[in-house]
Structures are given as structure tokens and as C-alpha cells.
Amino acid sequence: STSRQYKNVFGLKSKFLLKQSDSEENEIAETIEKTSKGTQESEVRASLRSSVEIISNRSRYSSPDFFPDFDAANNDFLESLKSKRSYLSILIERFAQSIDDYQLSTNTKNAAQTIPSSNYVDEKCEKIVVLGSGWGSHSFMKTIDAQRFDVKVISPRSYFTFTPMLAASAVGTVDFRSICEPIRNVNPLVDYIEAAATSIDLENRQVQCQSVKCEGTSCEITDFPVPYDYLVVAVGATTNTFGIKGVVENCLFLKQVEDAANLRKAIANCFERANVPNLSEQEIRDTLSFVIVGAGPTGVEFTSELRDWIEVEGRRYYGKLLKYVKITLVEAGSTVLAVFDELLQKEALKKLTERSTQLVSDGYIKGEVTQVLLRSGVKLVGDKFIEFTSGERLNYGFCVWAAGNGPLPFVLDTIEKIEYQKAAQSKARGRIVTDSWLRILGWQDPSDGRGGVFGIGDCTVLDDSPLPATAQVASQQGAYLGRMFSKGFDMKVPIPIPPYRTAPQPDTAADTASLPSATSPEDGQQYFFSDKFKLGQLGVAGSNKASAPSVDAASLPNSNPLNNSTSLVDTPELEYGKPFQFLNLGVLAYIGASEALAQISIGDINTIKGSGNVGFFLWRGIYWFKQVSWRNRVSVGLDWIKTKLFGR
């Protein structure tokens, strides 16, 4: 009788409750068909419950009667949902989420071992395409339930790089391989395609890609499209040259492993060139003049690592040349490490320019080899010199450009396709603008009037609260988005909503035993620790200062698909997905000679400030712990030991 009741409800009402997508309509049709073919009752119940969720969720939250002119009429309500949560509440959320992540990781590994690779993903699963293999993409892959979605990662690099330690790898303190992890190790159920995304076809939901494979002097170029239901843009950023002539042609960079390898070769090449006989003293000085443009964390850390290399390896191999060495750190602003507290900025500047070294007492050099030029804008970079806006010139052996982030051509092309994005560039400055749920603003698919394109990391900026372009931000955004998908939140409605978790109540106690709960494995839903205590992504409007707008249930057409025998939609509170909120954990920077700066934050307050040996302990401890796998932790630890015992 229960099956007949459900069949009657769906057969008569489902098409009028909402405009369903083809896949949802087909799923409901298949469910109705099962009821007439003698399918086991438990299977019918599970399938019907899934269909009930589709109808009740969409009819309640997608109806124009529920969100009439949402951004205008309910702006106060929307803003209340996006209000900042307390530091303590976010910490509790993150703790609960870490348990969820461990549970999901365990389930993923078990599935990879027991399921044949050809059957990892059901053909009916929605397709998620992720562009990039950096911090945001890596965290997304760690937290996405790849058994529920067909996930593909597209990137020209088949590995993730722990970028904060690139400066150390450039001088040999750690090995390149120690700070890299293959993408296929991150999530065994995620498919990886080695290619570069060239453009997005938003109307047809496709990403145009290009694969380049070279052998010897010949290269094979293949262009192909990749379809998606959801797209995550996490391509990162390139180094910002500010349109200064000669930067691209003559400078070295420090963004990827290849850049660090080029820098390691350049250091050795400069010393070997300077050691060639018959060079004048001025030619030797010019060859051993190293210029770093940009006094942010990257520029300061590479300057410090290079000084360490000169004091140890330089003394061992090129002692007679050290008196000619000069390191120049150039900054257009008025200070170094602008993201740090003023006292730590002064400490960094002092350590860079006034550090005592045994090279002086041993007679290798007469004074400090490092100078910092503040308020010095660069006008031109030649093949062997750099010219400042003041007109002065400085010769160099090599020049490293570490002066901020700039947009990739792919990002600029995407911006040009969306009118809203083009209009927002006075604030976005070459980045894609997203809302508080990381959805790219200004795009709605014409087929269903809804979005489905997301942006995370350095290539994006939040519309209402811009954040710094750091690995910490990108990592948290990727993890947030992965968890939202894994927990079944509908990300295409104005306010993301969770899967409806209250099962229809049966008429008899006997039926109760066989009806699966919303989070039990029987109905295909993942059970998460945070769901049990309503932590993590789930928010409830009305439990705090946010209150849901009033809704007249009678105004919703057929709002109750069970003829009011049970209520699937009438609840006094609105459950929703919490918007992304960045948890600032602080910043770290190495300043040389086993000393570092550490600024640890609790909320908006910089609670712990450390420098010198204390800062170095925090810097190494946190960076070691933040390595993305135990293989990386062991490798980095062994590299530090080898460097201490045997040198770089």
C-alpha cells in the first residue's frame, strides 16, 4: 500500500512541483517503474526517498515564491547569513571537519582497493572538472567524495608543490622531490589529465584543453573538449611584471619547481663564470651581483637562503671570490614583509643588513654582503643591468623577480566572457570575482538559469571580503568547497542547502524499521561526524541573529508531495550551507642563519610573535607538519639532517 501511495503521488504530481532537469525526471520515472516490477520493498523505499528529497528540496528552495528577487528583497537576511562567525566556533567546525576528512579518506582508500578501476565512478554521476594542481585543487581533492562524483583534474603539472619551501629547494637545503606529491596520490578515485585548459565554453559546459607531448625535437599537440556539470577554476596566478620592459626576457622567477631548478643552476653558473681567468675585477663583481626584486615573503626568504649558501657552501668552494659578492633586495614600497607586524618588519630589515658573520672575522669579506633598497621602483631590466625610476643602474649576474601576482591569459579570457566580471575589474584587478560560497558571479546557465562554475585560490577574489593571495587562503577554500559537495549541498540555489535529512514517517511501526535514515549507508548518503552534532558546513537560520524570511506554505504549489500525510518541507528554521570564512592562522618567513619570523594569529589578533631561534623553531615545525603526506614529512626531515651534516 505504501508503494501504491508513493507511486500515485509521483505519477500525478512530480511534473508540476518544479521544473526538473532531464536527469532528475528520468530518475523519478525509473523509480515509478520499479514499483510495478516487483522490486524488493527496501530498494523501492530507498529510491523513493531519494526522489522525495529531489522534489521537496527543489520545490521549497528553488521556487520563485520562496526567493522572490532574493538579492534585493531579502538582502538583510542574506547579509546576516554571511556575518562573521567567532574564532572559537570556526575552530570547533574545523575540528569536526578534520574528523569528516579522515573518515572520507579512509572510505576512499578502501574503495580504491576493493573496486575495479573501471568501476570507480557510475556513469550517472555528475561531472566535476577541476582546473589546476596547486593548493586549492589539492585541498579540494582531499575532501571531495569521488564515489559520488566523476572528478577530473586538468593541469599541465602532474604534481602538487609545497611552494613556501621553493626558496630552500633553489639552494639545495631541501630536494625538489621532497616538497612535491603526485596528483594521483592525493585521491586514487580522481582522474588526472595532463593538459592545459585554454578556454571555457560556458554555454555548452565544456573546457577546451590542449595537451603537448614532446619527444626529442618533435612535439605532438592535441586539442580536445572536456564536459562538466560543475567546474572549479583553481589555476592560480603568474608573476606580475607590471608591464616593465625586459622582465620576462631577462629575469628568473620562483613560482614552480622548474624555476627553483633554474635558480640553482644560475647560482653555480655565476660563480663558475667569475672564476674564469683574465676577467677584470669589475667584471667579477658584476657577475657576482645578485638582485632580487620584491621584498615580500618569497623575495626575503630567497635572499636569506642565498646568504646562507654563500656563508657555508660559498666559503667551502669559492672562498677567494666571496669578497666580490653582493646581494641586493629591491622593494618599491617603504618596508619589507608588509604582511607582518611593524616590529617584526624592523627585525627582518635589521637581520638582512646588519647580521654578523664569521666570514668577516675570518677575512673572507670586509662587510655585510646584503643591501636593501626601499622605495626603489624598477623602470627597465636589461640583459645585464637593471635601471631604476631614479635613473640609476645596477649591473647583475642574475635577477630574480618576486614582485607579486598577475593574471594568467586563461583567467583574462574567462573574465571577458562574463559581463559582470568585466565591470568588476576596477576592484578585482585581473581576478575572477566570487560570492561568499565561492561561485563565480555573473554567470547563469541558460538551460536551467543556475550557476555551477566556482573559483578558488589566487585567480579569484571574494566580492564582499577580499583576501590575500596566499597558499593558506587557497587551501582553505579548496577544502571548504570539497566538503560542500561531499555532503550533498545544492550549490546552485541562491543559498546552498543540505540534502533533506528527515525521512517520511510511515503509518505503522513495522514500516519504521525498514525505512532508511537520511544519513545511513542504505540510501547512499555519507554519514559524517559533523552532521551528528550539526557542525561543519551546516547552518540553521533562526538559531542565531539570522532569521529566515517568512514563507506562506499555501503559496508553494503542491508543497507537500505526500498529500499532507507527512511534512517534508514545513520546518520553522532554514538549514543552509555556511559561507566560506577564512581562518587566519598567521604568517611565517625565514630570515637566514637559522632564524625566522613567526606571527601566529587568533582571529584578527596577532597573539604570538616570535623571531630569532624561537621563530625558526615555529617556522620549521609548522612547515614540517603542514607537508601534505608522511612521505613528504620524512623526506623534508631527512633533507634538513643531511644539510646540517654534509652541506647542501
XYZ file of C-alpha atoms in Angstrom:
648
model
C 0.000 0.000 0.000
C 2.882 2.317 0.738
C 4.336 1.715 -2.721
C 0.988 2.429 -4.353
C 0.646 5.622 -2.349
C 4.109 6.826 -3.392
C 3.501 5.796 -6.993
C 0.241 7.727 -7.097
C 1.908 10.823 -5.641
C 4.816 10.847 -8.031
C 2.785 9.844 -11.047
C 0.318 12.706 -10.624
C 2.352 15.497 -9.063
C 6.056 15.281 -9.741
C 5.981 17.111 -13.085
C 4.054 20.022 -11.600
C 6.091 20.590 -8.457
C 9.077 22.125 -10.241
C 10.980 22.204 -13.474
C 13.279 19.259 -13.136
C 16.408 18.599 -15.109
C 16.309 15.673 -17.517
C 18.435 13.500 -15.236
C 16.144 14.083 -12.248
C 12.981 13.430 -14.281
C 14.465 10.206 -15.616
C 15.446 9.133 -12.098
C 11.914 9.665 -10.815
C 10.479 7.859 -13.835
C 12.750 4.878 -13.173
C 11.635 4.886 -9.536
C 7.965 4.738 -10.514
C 8.720 1.934 -12.980
C 10.342 -0.137 -10.243
C 7.145 -0.175 -8.199
C 5.350 -2.153 -10.933
C 8.068 -4.760 -11.470
C 8.149 -6.468 -8.101
C 11.349 -4.848 -6.932
C 12.196 -5.554 -3.314
C 10.432 -3.190 -0.946
C 13.662 -1.930 0.721
C 15.117 -0.919 -2.644
C 11.917 0.852 -3.647
C 11.876 2.753 -0.365
C 15.479 3.926 -0.775
C 14.867 5.069 -4.355
C 11.602 6.785 -3.475
C 13.206 8.598 -0.545
C 15.860 9.967 -2.877
C 13.152 11.213 -5.234
C 11.248 12.751 -2.331
C 14.397 14.697 -1.442
C 14.763 15.965 -5.011
C 11.201 17.256 -5.123
C 10.966 18.620 -1.581
C 14.304 20.438 -1.727
C 13.838 21.985 -5.141
C 10.170 22.864 -4.661
C 10.929 24.554 -1.370
C 14.125 26.422 -2.079
C 14.165 26.896 -5.833
C 10.632 28.222 -6.120
C 10.452 31.890 -7.090
C 7.800 32.194 -4.365
C 10.438 31.351 -1.761
C 13.202 33.621 -3.093
C 11.401 36.473 -4.893
C 14.044 38.948 -6.104
C 16.258 37.461 -3.442
C 19.248 39.784 -3.631
C 17.008 42.837 -3.238
C 14.059 41.847 -1.077
C 15.986 39.668 1.359
C 19.335 41.421 1.358
C 19.342 41.830 5.157
C 18.662 38.138 5.609
C 21.423 37.228 3.168
C 23.892 39.536 4.894
C 23.030 38.015 8.268
C 23.886 34.567 6.909
C 27.253 35.884 5.733
C 28.113 37.592 9.027
C 31.407 36.515 10.547
C 31.392 33.643 12.968
C 33.515 33.664 16.101
C 37.039 32.286 16.110
C 36.068 29.595 18.620
C 33.099 28.419 16.561
C 35.278 28.146 13.446
C 37.881 26.153 15.382
C 35.166 23.727 16.520
C 33.893 23.467 12.936
C 37.379 22.737 11.621
C 37.936 20.071 14.278
C 34.703 18.332 13.312
C 35.583 18.669 9.636
C 39.004 17.104 10.174
C 37.239 14.021 11.548
C 34.972 14.028 8.489
C 38.026 14.292 6.218
C 39.708 11.337 7.912
C 36.551 9.265 7.580
C 36.198 10.172 3.919
C 39.883 9.464 3.235
C 39.580 6.030 4.829
C 36.474 5.205 2.796
C 38.173 6.397 -0.393
C 41.250 4.238 0.183
C 39.105 1.205 0.930
C 37.060 1.788 -2.201
C 40.196 2.141 -4.331
C 41.434 -1.217 -3.080
C 38.178 -3.132 -3.477
C 36.552 -1.600 -6.555
C 37.994 -2.251 -10.038
C 39.404 0.927 -11.548
C 36.930 0.737 -14.421
C 34.011 0.903 -11.949
C 35.182 3.738 -9.692
C 32.507 6.104 -10.954
C 28.924 5.495 -12.042
C 28.191 6.934 -15.484
C 25.201 8.722 -13.971
C 27.373 10.667 -11.517
C 27.643 14.396 -12.045
C 30.951 15.513 -13.534
C 33.236 17.878 -11.620
C 36.200 19.272 -13.550
C 38.986 20.950 -11.560
C 41.500 23.174 -13.336
C 44.924 23.350 -11.690
C 47.072 21.293 -9.324
C 48.008 23.892 -6.704
C 46.904 24.475 -3.128
C 43.205 24.943 -3.826
C 42.943 21.965 -6.150
C 44.936 19.730 -3.798
C 42.679 20.516 -0.822
C 39.576 20.028 -2.956
C 40.751 16.562 -3.993
C 41.451 15.689 -0.358
C 37.908 16.496 0.736
C 35.737 15.564 -2.249
C 33.778 12.311 -2.164
C 34.919 10.906 -5.503
C 32.497 7.995 -5.192
C 29.562 10.383 -5.544
C 31.042 12.460 -8.375
C 33.057 11.864 -11.509
C 36.028 14.131 -10.686
C 38.677 15.080 -13.250
C 41.696 17.287 -12.601
C 43.245 19.047 -15.590
C 46.696 20.575 -15.234
C 49.966 20.670 -17.195
C 51.747 19.597 -13.988
C 51.105 16.133 -12.629
C 52.222 17.021 -9.108
C 51.493 19.389 -6.230
C 54.307 21.618 -4.915
C 54.711 22.902 -1.358
C 55.514 26.407 -2.600
C 56.623 28.020 0.707
C 59.783 25.891 0.546
C 60.723 26.631 -3.068
C 63.352 29.139 -1.898
C 65.012 26.430 0.192
C 64.969 23.990 -2.715
C 66.570 26.610 -5.002
C 69.799 26.491 -2.951
C 69.682 22.775 -2.094
C 68.526 22.952 1.538
C 65.777 20.501 0.585
C 65.356 18.407 -2.532
C 62.715 19.245 -5.134
C 61.107 15.829 -4.852
C 60.704 16.205 -1.091
C 58.208 19.050 -1.473
C 56.188 17.533 -4.335
C 53.387 14.986 -4.326
C 51.968 13.280 -7.441
C 48.377 14.313 -8.117
C 47.317 10.692 -8.486
C 48.434 10.040 -4.894
C 46.112 12.687 -3.474
C 42.858 10.864 -4.212
C 43.031 7.499 -6.001
C 39.456 7.862 -7.281
C 40.133 11.170 -9.046
C 41.114 11.059 -12.710
C 44.007 13.256 -13.861
C 44.511 14.647 -17.377
C 47.874 16.204 -18.206
C 46.865 19.191 -20.314
C 46.392 22.939 -20.143
C 42.929 24.499 -20.166
C 42.803 27.110 -22.922
C 39.214 28.390 -22.617
C 35.780 27.693 -21.151
C 32.682 27.176 -23.274
C 30.172 28.304 -20.652
C 27.047 27.786 -22.766
C 27.887 24.171 -23.617
C 29.549 23.368 -20.273
C 32.862 22.345 -21.770
C 36.501 23.166 -21.110
C 38.728 23.388 -24.159
C 42.100 21.780 -23.413
C 45.447 21.330 -25.109
C 47.908 18.532 -24.494
C 51.524 18.919 -25.629
C 53.786 15.866 -25.642
C 57.370 16.273 -26.813
C 59.968 13.652 -27.671
C 63.311 14.917 -28.837
C 62.785 17.814 -31.218
C 59.213 16.906 -32.205
C 56.049 17.775 -30.295
C 52.532 16.428 -30.666
C 49.734 18.901 -29.863
C 46.222 17.617 -29.211
C 43.160 19.818 -28.641
C 40.064 18.335 -27.037
C 36.973 19.353 -25.006
C 36.079 18.066 -21.534
C 32.387 18.320 -20.498
C 31.371 19.224 -16.956
C 28.360 19.663 -14.693
C 30.402 21.649 -12.194
C 33.639 23.487 -12.920
C 36.222 24.553 -10.326
C 38.715 27.140 -11.589
C 41.890 26.894 -9.472
C 44.598 27.810 -11.998
C 46.452 30.191 -9.681
C 48.382 33.213 -10.892
C 51.602 34.117 -12.618
C 54.231 36.624 -11.526
C 53.190 40.237 -12.060
C 55.656 42.098 -14.282
C 53.647 45.370 -14.160
C 54.369 45.779 -17.870
C 58.020 46.622 -17.209
C 60.142 46.046 -20.273
C 62.684 43.244 -20.104
C 61.310 41.407 -17.058
C 60.017 38.349 -18.908
C 63.061 38.131 -21.190
C 65.808 38.637 -18.587
C 64.567 37.725 -15.113
C 64.276 34.454 -13.237
C 61.158 33.643 -11.224
C 60.246 31.481 -8.246
C 56.765 30.058 -8.818
C 57.334 26.435 -9.799
C 59.836 23.630 -9.277
C 61.314 24.382 -12.704
C 62.029 27.943 -11.545
C 63.844 26.708 -8.448
C 65.921 24.331 -10.582
C 66.856 27.190 -12.930
C 67.911 29.320 -9.971
C 70.124 26.555 -8.586
C 71.882 26.316 -11.942
C 72.176 30.095 -12.204
C 73.958 30.376 -8.836
C 76.570 27.814 -9.856
C 76.942 29.350 -13.326
C 77.627 32.814 -11.919
C 80.406 31.573 -9.650
C 81.932 29.440 -12.392
C 81.889 32.374 -14.840
C 83.511 34.603 -12.239
C 86.266 32.024 -11.788
C 87.297 32.172 -15.443
C 90.845 33.652 -15.848
C 91.560 37.114 -17.332
C 88.352 38.765 -16.059
C 88.708 42.254 -14.630
C 87.751 42.899 -11.012
C 84.690 44.884 -12.135
C 83.535 42.046 -14.390
C 83.812 39.641 -11.470
C 81.811 41.997 -9.227
C 79.099 42.365 -11.871
C 78.893 38.598 -12.346
C 78.559 38.003 -8.592
C 75.952 40.716 -8.100
C 72.615 39.078 -7.322
C 69.441 41.181 -7.484
C 66.079 40.167 -6.023
C 63.097 42.415 -6.832
C 60.242 42.238 -4.338
C 60.588 42.212 -0.530
C 57.592 40.026 0.232
C 57.975 36.569 1.831
C 59.296 34.992 -1.400
C 61.947 37.662 -2.009
C 63.089 37.846 1.611
C 63.269 34.072 2.026
C 65.280 33.554 -1.152
C 67.652 36.382 -0.158
C 68.140 34.716 3.223
C 68.651 31.241 1.757
C 71.183 32.632 -0.733
C 73.113 34.294 2.088
C 73.203 31.006 3.978
C 74.511 29.247 0.870
C 77.269 31.836 0.420
C 78.346 31.630 4.076
C 78.621 27.828 4.038
C 78.920 26.387 0.524
C 80.389 29.595 -0.923
C 83.119 29.555 1.692
C 83.833 25.882 1.016
C 84.009 26.063 -2.785
C 84.578 29.695 -3.802
C 86.356 31.297 -0.843
C 88.576 33.575 -2.949
C 85.548 35.018 -4.771
C 83.425 35.921 -1.741
C 84.884 39.423 -1.435
C 83.193 40.292 -4.752
C 79.708 39.019 -3.839
C 76.832 41.462 -3.424
C 73.138 40.669 -2.806
C 70.627 43.460 -3.412
C 66.975 43.251 -2.348
C 64.860 45.844 -4.173
C 61.442 46.999 -2.954
C 59.208 49.734 -4.378
C 57.442 50.159 -1.033
C 58.666 51.585 2.232
C 59.240 48.352 4.118
C 59.965 44.640 3.799
C 57.444 41.900 4.615
C 54.429 44.216 4.568
C 52.116 41.440 5.849
C 53.944 41.343 9.196
C 53.675 43.498 12.295
C 55.808 46.669 12.246
C 58.181 45.410 14.942
C 58.829 42.199 13.010
C 59.384 44.197 9.816
C 62.116 46.187 11.552
C 63.606 42.974 12.915
C 63.716 41.463 9.433
C 65.351 44.557 7.936
C 67.968 44.559 10.686
C 68.784 40.878 10.225
C 69.094 41.307 6.472
C 71.530 44.228 6.604
C 73.328 44.038 9.957
C 73.838 40.347 10.582
C 77.233 39.464 11.966
C 79.008 36.687 10.133
C 82.175 34.708 10.663
C 83.190 35.486 7.091
C 84.202 38.961 8.290
C 86.264 37.773 11.246
C 87.936 35.127 9.078
C 88.882 37.711 6.457
C 86.776 36.457 3.543
C 84.752 39.676 3.291
C 85.090 43.175 4.753
C 81.412 43.872 5.474
C 77.825 42.775 5.019
C 77.140 41.379 1.547
C 73.425 42.267 1.558
C 71.824 45.636 0.928
C 68.115 46.538 0.863
C 66.896 49.325 -1.447
C 63.485 50.604 -0.337
C 61.281 52.998 -2.338
C 63.145 51.937 -5.461
C 60.924 51.427 -8.483
C 62.214 49.467 -11.480
C 61.960 51.132 -14.883
C 63.774 48.655 -17.141
C 65.522 45.299 -16.931
C 68.310 44.771 -19.446
C 70.207 41.575 -20.137
C 72.959 42.523 -17.644
C 71.627 45.547 -15.765
C 68.552 46.895 -14.007
C 67.522 50.540 -14.307
C 65.541 52.305 -11.566
C 62.976 55.077 -11.969
C 65.558 57.422 -10.426
C 67.807 56.804 -13.442
C 70.435 54.796 -11.555
C 71.671 51.480 -12.938
C 72.808 48.318 -11.217
C 74.639 45.504 -13.001
C 73.783 41.926 -12.094
C 74.789 38.317 -12.643
C 71.159 37.238 -12.357
C 67.924 38.977 -11.355
C 65.054 37.239 -9.567
C 61.618 38.840 -9.986
C 59.351 38.189 -6.987
C 57.134 41.273 -7.112
C 53.610 39.942 -6.693
C 50.940 38.052 -8.629
C 49.411 38.718 -12.036
C 46.586 37.078 -14.012
C 47.052 34.180 -16.402
C 45.762 34.551 -20.005
C 43.154 31.852 -19.276
C 41.726 33.951 -16.433
C 41.605 37.112 -18.539
C 39.822 35.182 -21.296
C 37.226 33.916 -18.815
C 36.638 37.433 -17.473
C 35.988 38.716 -20.993
C 33.159 36.189 -21.431
C 31.136 37.432 -18.436
C 29.820 40.999 -18.423
C 29.646 41.207 -14.645
C 33.286 40.186 -14.352
C 34.403 42.807 -16.859
C 32.542 45.517 -14.954
C 34.110 44.452 -11.644
C 37.748 44.659 -12.753
C 38.334 48.084 -11.189
C 38.242 46.195 -7.893
C 39.198 42.683 -8.967
C 42.334 43.702 -10.934
C 42.633 40.691 -13.177
C 40.963 38.217 -10.830
C 37.618 36.424 -11.026
C 35.029 37.704 -8.551
C 33.183 35.091 -6.484
C 30.411 35.219 -3.910
C 30.650 34.038 -0.308
C 30.050 30.429 -1.416
C 32.902 30.654 -3.975
C 30.585 30.714 -7.001
C 31.705 32.843 -9.934
C 29.421 35.853 -10.106
C 27.635 36.955 -13.242
C 27.085 33.592 -14.897
C 23.866 31.571 -15.081
C 23.477 28.600 -17.368
C 20.721 29.356 -19.917
C 19.472 25.757 -19.755
C 18.402 25.976 -16.118
C 19.093 29.580 -15.088
C 21.597 28.447 -12.481
C 25.336 28.531 -11.979
C 27.781 25.707 -11.460
C 31.141 27.411 -12.015
C 33.349 28.029 -8.972
C 36.641 29.814 -8.372
C 39.244 29.330 -5.638
C 42.785 30.436 -4.933
C 44.996 33.200 -6.301
C 42.989 33.663 -9.502
C 39.890 34.809 -7.581
C 38.738 37.471 -5.140
C 35.729 37.381 -2.818
C 33.215 40.073 -3.663
C 32.480 41.228 -0.108
C 35.732 40.450 1.730
C 38.911 40.337 -0.401
C 41.604 38.037 0.980
C 45.369 37.888 0.389
C 46.616 35.637 -2.394
C 48.316 33.066 -0.177
C 48.573 29.298 -0.004
C 46.663 29.384 3.278
C 43.618 31.024 1.695
C 43.615 28.770 -1.374
C 43.941 25.637 0.751
C 41.016 26.558 2.996
C 38.835 27.487 0.033
C 39.526 24.190 -1.718
C 38.750 22.179 1.417
C 35.542 24.155 2.025
C 34.240 23.573 -1.494
C 35.126 19.877 -1.476
C 33.251 19.356 1.782
C 30.176 21.191 0.489
C 29.988 18.834 -2.484
C 30.759 15.735 -0.425
C 27.931 16.478 1.995
C 25.388 16.903 -0.772
C 24.747 20.633 -0.558
C 22.917 22.034 -3.547
C 25.302 24.797 -4.632
C 23.174 26.135 -7.492
C 20.337 27.697 -5.499
C 20.690 31.236 -4.056
C 21.516 29.866 -0.602
C 23.172 26.413 -0.719
C 21.005 23.865 1.063
C 21.797 20.444 2.546
C 20.101 17.201 1.495
C 16.805 16.886 3.331
C 17.541 14.550 6.202
C 14.105 13.821 7.688
C 12.639 10.665 6.211
C 8.858 10.454 5.544
C 7.156 8.966 8.578
C 5.333 5.667 7.822
C 1.904 4.768 9.118
C 2.923 1.704 11.121
C 5.729 0.774 13.449
C 6.591 -2.144 11.188
C 7.349 0.237 8.343
C 9.628 2.290 10.592
C 12.162 -0.489 10.933
C 12.622 -0.838 7.198
C 12.713 2.868 6.315
C 16.346 4.035 5.955
C 17.504 7.194 7.730
C 18.758 10.085 5.660
C 22.374 9.603 6.611
C 22.564 5.837 6.729
C 24.641 3.942 4.165
C 21.446 2.264 2.929
C 20.293 5.286 0.949
C 23.702 6.075 -0.480
C 24.328 9.113 1.732
C 27.653 9.507 3.518
C 27.402 9.712 7.306
C 29.662 12.425 8.706
C 30.696 13.162 12.268
C 29.819 16.846 11.922
C 26.278 16.021 10.764
C 25.547 14.252 14.012
C 26.218 17.412 16.021
C 25.175 19.922 13.325
C 28.682 21.304 12.987
C 30.824 21.924 9.963
C 29.101 23.333 6.888
C 25.552 23.218 8.252
C 23.964 26.431 9.499
C 20.474 26.990 10.868
C 18.885 30.400 10.378
C 16.902 31.338 13.447
C 19.309 29.694 15.907
C 21.335 32.919 15.995
C 20.698 36.520 14.994
C 19.857 35.372 11.437
C 16.197 34.669 10.827
C 14.640 33.175 7.736
C 12.113 35.191 5.722
C 8.515 34.216 6.317
C 7.000 31.856 3.772
C 3.351 31.134 3.125
C 3.259 27.369 2.661
C -0.007 27.634 0.794
C 1.659 29.772 -1.837
C 4.008 26.939 -2.787
C 2.340 24.784 -5.442
C 1.822 21.257 -4.093
C 4.460 21.938 -1.459
C 3.691 18.670 0.281
C 4.170 15.701 -2.091
C 2.558 13.292 0.386
C -0.910 14.963 0.466
C -0.131 16.406 3.901
C 0.052 12.931 5.442
C 3.637 13.781 6.397
C 5.519 17.054 6.175
C 8.713 17.171 4.195
C 9.043 20.908 3.876
C 7.279 22.646 6.751
C 10.036 23.474 9.246
C 10.353 26.607 11.414
C 14.042 27.092 10.551
C 16.065 27.224 7.365
C 19.041 24.883 7.162
C 21.712 26.212 4.816
C 25.354 25.843 3.898
C 27.535 28.315 5.752
C 29.501 30.672 3.519
C 33.262 30.411 3.354
C 35.116 32.167 6.162
C 38.890 32.381 6.222
C 40.635 31.322 9.427
C 43.821 33.372 9.639
C 46.492 31.257 11.292
C 49.313 33.766 10.833
C 52.375 34.134 8.622
C 55.946 32.830 8.672
C 59.167 33.939 6.989
C 62.747 32.676 7.114
C 65.373 35.447 7.543
C 68.583 33.390 7.469
C 71.171 31.942 9.874
C 68.608 29.582 11.441
C 66.328 32.477 12.380
C 62.778 33.211 11.293
C 59.782 35.412 11.959
C 56.514 33.887 13.170
C 53.280 35.803 13.582
C 50.585 33.438 14.823
C 47.039 34.799 14.843
C 43.921 34.015 16.838
C 41.120 35.633 14.918
C 42.109 39.157 13.989
C 44.576 39.404 16.873
C 48.276 38.613 16.360
C 48.724 36.751 19.624
C 52.103 35.030 19.226
C 55.058 36.876 17.738
C 58.395 35.156 17.552
C 61.736 35.906 15.969
C 65.229 34.506 16.091
C 65.588 30.907 17.246
C 62.025 30.769 18.604
C 60.665 31.906 15.264
C 62.875 29.381 13.484
C 61.506 26.561 15.662
C 57.937 27.607 14.837
C 58.758 28.059 11.146
C 60.276 24.608 10.754
C 57.761 22.881 12.991
C 54.725 24.305 11.224
C 56.129 23.780 7.716
C 57.085 20.210 8.575
C 53.626 19.492 9.984
C 51.882 21.149 7.009
C 53.563 18.839 4.490
C 50.767 17.062 2.654
C 51.868 13.469 3.256
C 54.085 11.424 5.538
C 56.387 10.737 2.628
C 56.987 14.459 2.322
C 57.474 14.907 6.065
C 60.059 12.144 6.246
C 61.836 13.395 3.109
C 61.999 17.009 4.294
C 63.206 15.955 7.740
C 65.979 13.828 6.236
C 66.967 16.681 3.906
C 67.397 19.023 6.868
C 69.560 16.447 8.625
C 71.712 15.839 5.534
C 72.182 19.582 5.008
C 73.279 20.019 8.624
C 75.729 17.123 8.484
C 77.071 17.268 4.933
C 76.037 20.627 3.493
C 73.857 21.469 0.537
